[in-house]
Amino acid sequence: MTLLASELKRSRTALIIWSAAIALLLFVCLIIFPDMKSQVNELNAVFSSMGGFTEAFGMDRLNMGELMGFYGLECGNILGIGGAFFAAYIGVSALADEEKNRTAEFLLTHPVSRTRIVSDKLLCILIQILILNAVSILTALAVTYAIGEELQMTEFLLLHAAYLLLQIEIAAVCFGISSVLRRSGIGVGLGIAAILYFLNIIANLTEDADWLKYITPFGYAEAADIITDAKVDPVLMGIGCAVTVAGIAAAFIVYTRKDIH
């Protein structure tokens, strides 16, 4: 528990900044919804005339005049992109930072196994992701209550569950990569998150690229699909869980056998 507490303390500044930033953006988006709702016909007309761009973000299936449609489009992108970048950042930094900062030698001289080190760092990542999502959910519920609107709770919770799994999957992949790196890999982690996001946009643009949804976790966290169908695709989610397990397993296998410099 000492290592876990130390990791949480070391990462608290980043967690506070990312959580506050995402919560602030959610607050701003939701607080302007009552004014946006009065212009819904104009907005829907504009979005419907944007061709492929409309389909890329699911705007052709979401009604901006309804809070859930507005939330899925505007707030969903904030939490999806912001949460993915945060998960990639903490995941790819977890193990690589020990060698980058030259603290691995000090850490490994203590009576603690490498398996325990990986376990505590993984637990630290999961706790941070859970806190980020808890802050986001509470912010959304509080602002929604303040503006006198109601969310469709089933779709709302399914959407956030999908984003939670998305963040855990990206963090797990980057965590596995972190076990290989000897220096900072923040650019690698953020690059992976960005690529996965744009792969989903490409998949939305044409049916010929629909297979890309099996590669990117954004495929099962598509707000338009979840809000329209009130469910998360079980096949895509199952693939996401398998990738998550593989990333975590890779981190344990590589780091426990790695020659630490």
Tab-separated table of C-alpha atoms in Angstrom:
chain	number	residue	atom	x	y	z
A	1	MET	CA	0.000	0.000	0.000
A	2	THR	CA	2.976	2.329	0.502
A	3	LEU	CA	3.824	2.217	-3.205
A	4	LEU	CA	0.185	2.748	-4.192
A	5	ALA	CA	-0.143	5.728	-1.857
A	6	SER	CA	3.091	7.173	-3.222
A	7	GLU	CA	1.918	6.755	-6.821
A	8	LEU	CA	-1.427	8.403	-6.089
A	9	LYS	CA	0.292	11.296	-4.346
A	10	ARG	CA	2.739	11.767	-7.213
A	11	SER	CA	0.006	11.793	-9.831
A	12	ARG	CA	-2.595	13.855	-7.959
A	13	THR	CA	-1.734	17.152	-9.680
A	14	ALA	CA	-2.295	15.725	-13.159
A	15	LEU	CA	-5.501	14.028	-12.016
A	16	ILE	CA	-6.867	17.251	-10.537
A	17	ILE	CA	-6.026	19.269	-13.651
A	18	TRP	CA	-7.511	16.755	-16.109
A	19	SER	CA	-10.636	16.187	-13.986
A	20	ALA	CA	-11.202	19.911	-13.501
A	21	ALA	CA	-10.695	20.647	-17.209
A	22	ILE	CA	-13.143	17.977	-18.376
A	23	ALA	CA	-15.676	18.915	-15.681
A	24	LEU	CA	-15.445	22.594	-16.697
A	25	LEU	CA	-16.031	21.779	-20.366
A	26	LEU	CA	-19.017	19.584	-19.475
A	27	PHE	CA	-20.382	22.397	-17.302
A	28	VAL	CA	-20.068	24.970	-20.097
A	29	CYS	CA	-21.704	22.680	-22.675
A	30	LEU	CA	-24.661	21.787	-20.468
A	31	ILE	CA	-25.250	25.276	-19.112
A	32	ILE	CA	-25.842	26.629	-22.632
A	33	PHE	CA	-28.254	23.850	-23.627
A	34	PRO	CA	-31.450	25.798	-22.755
A	35	ASP	CA	-30.394	28.549	-25.179
A	36	MET	CA	-29.325	26.050	-27.832
A	37	LYS	CA	-32.644	24.203	-27.584
A	38	SER	CA	-34.549	27.239	-28.868
A	39	GLN	CA	-32.477	27.147	-32.055
A	40	VAL	CA	-32.785	23.423	-32.640
A	41	ASN	CA	-34.478	23.660	-36.044
A	42	GLU	CA	-31.740	25.876	-37.416
A	43	LEU	CA	-29.023	23.647	-35.943
A	44	ASN	CA	-30.521	20.438	-37.325
A	45	ALA	CA	-30.858	22.060	-40.753
A	46	VAL	CA	-27.205	23.104	-40.695
A	47	PHE	CA	-25.990	19.681	-39.553
A	48	SER	CA	-28.114	17.806	-42.087
A	49	SER	CA	-26.485	19.744	-44.922
A	50	MET	CA	-22.920	18.861	-43.931
A	51	GLY	CA	-22.836	15.527	-45.764
A	52	GLY	CA	-20.160	13.080	-44.654
A	53	PHE	CA	-19.163	15.276	-41.721
A	54	THR	CA	-22.640	14.763	-40.266
A	55	GLU	CA	-22.330	10.977	-40.476
A	56	ALA	CA	-18.777	10.982	-39.101
A	57	PHE	CA	-19.977	12.298	-35.742
A	58	GLY	CA	-23.410	10.663	-35.699
A	59	MET	CA	-25.213	13.995	-36.035
A	60	ASP	CA	-27.621	12.474	-38.537
A	61	ARG	CA	-29.040	10.210	-35.792
A	62	LEU	CA	-29.045	12.535	-32.784
A	63	ASN	CA	-31.570	15.272	-32.083
A	64	MET	CA	-29.810	18.354	-30.761
A	65	GLY	CA	-33.125	19.587	-29.365
A	66	GLU	CA	-33.166	16.743	-26.836
A	67	LEU	CA	-30.765	16.844	-23.910
A	68	MET	CA	-29.544	13.278	-24.433
A	69	GLY	CA	-28.796	13.906	-28.089
A	70	PHE	CA	-26.996	17.135	-27.263
A	71	TYR	CA	-25.124	15.436	-24.424
A	72	GLY	CA	-24.033	12.504	-26.556
A	73	LEU	CA	-22.730	14.756	-29.323
A	74	GLU	CA	-21.108	17.610	-27.422
A	75	CYS	CA	-20.288	16.239	-23.978
A	76	GLY	CA	-19.632	12.742	-25.290
A	77	ASN	CA	-16.821	13.997	-27.496
A	78	ILE	CA	-15.319	15.945	-24.598
A	79	LEU	CA	-15.287	12.924	-22.304
A	80	GLY	CA	-14.308	10.522	-25.080
A	81	ILE	CA	-11.316	12.464	-26.389
A	82	GLY	CA	-10.268	13.996	-23.062
A	83	GLY	CA	-10.673	10.721	-21.193
A	84	ALA	CA	-8.774	8.785	-23.859
A	85	PHE	CA	-5.844	11.214	-23.782
A	86	PHE	CA	-5.732	11.119	-19.979
A	87	ALA	CA	-5.832	7.309	-19.924
A	88	ALA	CA	-3.053	7.137	-22.530
A	89	TYR	CA	-0.950	9.632	-20.584
A	90	ILE	CA	-1.103	7.837	-17.237
A	91	GLY	CA	-0.847	4.396	-18.821
A	92	VAL	CA	2.258	5.015	-20.910
A	93	SER	CA	4.008	6.869	-18.064
A	94	ALA	CA	3.383	4.320	-15.326
A	95	LEU	CA	6.375	2.008	-15.729
A	96	ALA	CA	8.599	3.946	-18.128
A	97	ASP	CA	8.967	6.856	-15.707
A	98	GLU	CA	10.908	4.724	-13.232
A	99	GLU	CA	13.789	4.325	-15.683
A	100	LYS	CA	13.399	7.796	-17.160
A	101	ASN	CA	13.681	9.430	-13.719
A	102	ARG	CA	16.328	6.923	-12.579
A	103	THR	CA	14.218	5.810	-9.614
A	104	ALA	CA	13.987	2.144	-10.663
A	105	GLU	CA	17.225	1.221	-8.909
A	106	PHE	CA	16.013	2.754	-5.646
A	107	LEU	CA	12.584	1.134	-5.932
A	108	LEU	CA	13.857	-2.356	-6.746
A	109	THR	CA	16.246	-2.432	-3.781
A	110	HIS	CA	13.245	-2.521	-1.464
A	111	PRO	CA	11.651	-5.817	-0.400
A	112	VAL	CA	8.926	-5.641	-3.014
A	113	SER	CA	8.520	-7.891	-6.035
A	114	ARG	CA	8.217	-6.639	-9.583
A	115	THR	CA	4.777	-8.222	-9.741
A	116	ARG	CA	3.731	-6.085	-6.795
A	117	ILE	CA	5.142	-2.980	-8.461
A	118	VAL	CA	3.162	-3.607	-11.647
A	119	SER	CA	0.018	-4.445	-9.651
A	120	ASP	CA	0.154	-1.259	-7.574
A	121	LYS	CA	0.841	0.930	-10.591
A	122	LEU	CA	-2.049	-0.700	-12.457
A	123	LEU	CA	-4.350	-0.167	-9.477
A	124	CYS	CA	-3.262	3.470	-9.354
A	125	ILE	CA	-4.242	3.876	-13.013
A	126	LEU	CA	-7.669	2.318	-12.430
A	127	ILE	CA	-8.338	4.516	-9.397
A	128	GLN	CA	-7.470	7.670	-11.345
A	129	ILE	CA	-9.743	6.682	-14.236
A	130	LEU	CA	-12.599	5.939	-11.834
A	131	ILE	CA	-12.154	9.308	-10.113
A	132	LEU	CA	-12.131	11.134	-13.460
A	133	ASN	CA	-15.363	9.432	-14.504
A	134	ALA	CA	-17.023	9.949	-11.115
A	135	VAL	CA	-16.277	13.686	-11.296
A	136	SER	CA	-17.644	13.819	-14.858
A	137	ILE	CA	-20.865	11.982	-13.974
A	138	LEU	CA	-21.510	14.063	-10.861
A	139	THR	CA	-20.857	17.273	-12.782
A	140	ALA	CA	-23.277	16.275	-15.532
A	141	LEU	CA	-26.005	15.293	-13.063
A	142	ALA	CA	-25.562	18.453	-10.980
A	143	VAL	CA	-25.675	20.831	-13.961
A	144	THR	CA	-28.609	18.966	-15.504
A	145	TYR	CA	-30.550	19.370	-12.254
A	146	ALA	CA	-29.574	23.052	-12.057
A	147	ILE	CA	-30.923	23.854	-15.544
A	148	GLY	CA	-34.136	21.945	-14.879
A	149	GLU	CA	-33.628	19.210	-17.458
A	150	GLU	CA	-33.730	15.414	-17.244
A	151	LEU	CA	-31.403	12.838	-18.756
A	152	GLN	CA	-32.405	9.423	-20.046
A	153	MET	CA	-30.639	7.534	-17.275
A	154	THR	CA	-30.335	4.193	-19.075
A	155	GLU	CA	-28.632	5.720	-22.099
A	156	PHE	CA	-26.637	8.089	-19.887
A	157	LEU	CA	-25.207	5.277	-17.754
A	158	LEU	CA	-24.543	3.042	-20.765
A	159	LEU	CA	-22.673	5.875	-22.477
A	160	HIS	CA	-20.494	6.489	-19.438
A	161	ALA	CA	-19.901	2.756	-18.967
A	162	ALA	CA	-18.692	2.564	-22.563
A	163	TYR	CA	-16.355	5.521	-22.056
A	164	LEU	CA	-15.055	3.963	-18.854
A	165	LEU	CA	-14.176	0.732	-20.667
A	166	LEU	CA	-12.683	2.753	-23.541
A	167	GLN	CA	-10.367	4.572	-21.132
A	168	ILE	CA	-9.382	1.379	-19.346
A	169	GLU	CA	-8.618	-0.330	-22.675
A	170	ILE	CA	-6.433	2.528	-23.919
A	171	ALA	CA	-4.706	2.741	-20.534
A	172	ALA	CA	-4.051	-1.024	-20.607
A	173	VAL	CA	-2.552	-0.905	-24.109
A	174	CYS	CA	-0.324	2.020	-23.144
A	175	PHE	CA	0.536	0.297	-19.870
A	176	GLY	CA	1.812	-2.690	-21.829
A	177	ILE	CA	3.843	-0.355	-24.051
A	178	SER	CA	5.187	1.394	-20.954
A	179	SER	CA	6.751	-1.852	-19.755
A	180	VAL	CA	8.923	-1.884	-22.890
A	181	LEU	CA	9.960	1.761	-22.934
A	182	ARG	CA	13.017	3.087	-21.123
A	183	ARG	CA	12.184	6.757	-21.582
A	184	SER	CA	9.091	8.907	-21.624
A	185	GLY	CA	6.490	7.678	-24.090
A	186	ILE	CA	3.854	10.389	-23.638
A	187	GLY	CA	3.953	11.254	-27.334
A	188	VAL	CA	3.441	7.583	-28.207
A	189	GLY	CA	0.491	7.252	-25.847
A	190	LEU	CA	-1.288	10.401	-27.022
A	191	GLY	CA	-0.585	9.438	-30.623
A	192	ILE	CA	-2.237	6.053	-30.137
A	193	ALA	CA	-5.326	7.661	-28.592
A	194	ALA	CA	-5.577	10.160	-31.464
A	195	ILE	CA	-5.176	7.466	-34.131
A	196	LEU	CA	-7.877	5.304	-32.548
A	197	TYR	CA	-10.248	8.286	-32.475
A	198	PHE	CA	-9.726	9.109	-36.151
A	199	LEU	CA	-10.069	5.460	-37.159
A	200	ASN	CA	-13.610	5.561	-35.778
A	201	ILE	CA	-14.375	8.715	-37.763
A	202	ILE	CA	-13.167	6.994	-40.935
A	203	ALA	CA	-15.318	3.962	-40.116
A	204	ASN	CA	-18.362	6.250	-39.840
A	205	LEU	CA	-17.708	7.880	-43.194
A	206	THR	CA	-17.972	4.759	-45.350
A	207	GLU	CA	-19.310	1.239	-44.986
A	208	ASP	CA	-16.179	-0.097	-46.690
A	209	ALA	CA	-14.197	0.926	-43.588
A	210	ASP	CA	-16.736	-0.380	-41.084
A	211	TRP	CA	-14.271	-3.105	-40.064
A	212	LEU	CA	-12.160	-0.438	-38.370
A	213	LYS	CA	-14.672	-0.421	-35.515
A	214	TYR	CA	-13.232	-3.799	-34.486
A	215	ILE	CA	-9.851	-2.129	-33.987
A	216	THR	CA	-10.741	1.067	-32.164
A	217	PRO	CA	-12.464	1.226	-28.757
A	218	PHE	CA	-14.332	4.300	-29.971
A	219	GLY	CA	-16.347	1.843	-32.055
A	220	TYR	CA	-18.342	0.594	-29.051
A	221	ALA	CA	-18.429	4.042	-27.397
A	222	GLU	CA	-20.288	5.658	-30.285
A	223	ALA	CA	-22.852	7.979	-28.681
A	224	ALA	CA	-25.262	7.825	-31.651
A	225	ASP	CA	-25.412	4.013	-31.501
A	226	ILE	CA	-25.810	3.824	-27.732
A	227	ILE	CA	-28.480	6.527	-27.488
A	228	THR	CA	-30.427	5.227	-30.489
A	229	ASP	CA	-30.341	1.527	-29.553
A	230	ALA	CA	-30.071	1.892	-25.736
A	231	LYS	CA	-27.311	-0.734	-25.661
A	232	VAL	CA	-23.602	-1.222	-26.217
A	233	ASP	CA	-22.461	-3.600	-28.961
A	234	PRO	CA	-21.509	-6.801	-27.044
A	235	VAL	CA	-19.098	-8.050	-29.729
A	236	LEU	CA	-17.103	-4.834	-29.868
A	237	MET	CA	-17.133	-4.590	-26.087
A	238	GLY	CA	-15.918	-8.187	-25.827
A	239	ILE	CA	-13.018	-7.398	-28.158
A	240	GLY	CA	-12.230	-4.363	-26.012
A	241	CYS	CA	-12.121	-6.500	-22.870
A	242	ALA	CA	-9.808	-9.003	-24.581
A	243	VAL	CA	-7.433	-6.234	-25.676
A	244	THR	CA	-7.467	-4.844	-22.134
A	245	VAL	CA	-6.487	-8.197	-20.649
A	246	ALA	CA	-3.776	-8.648	-23.281
A	247	GLY	CA	-2.262	-5.230	-22.530
A	248	ILE	CA	-2.177	-5.898	-18.791
A	249	ALA	CA	-0.759	-9.395	-19.266
A	250	ALA	CA	1.970	-8.024	-21.538
A	251	ALA	CA	2.948	-5.481	-18.879
A	252	PHE	CA	3.342	-8.195	-16.222
A	253	ILE	CA	5.253	-10.573	-18.494
A	254	VAL	CA	7.643	-7.974	-19.919
A	255	TYR	CA	8.366	-6.022	-16.744
A	256	THR	CA	8.997	-9.065	-14.553
A	257	ARG	CA	11.621	-10.299	-17.049
A	258	LYS	CA	13.021	-6.948	-18.109
A	259	ASP	CA	16.632	-5.920	-17.574
A	260	ILE	CA	16.147	-2.668	-15.694
A	261	HIS	CA	18.705	0.054	-16.433
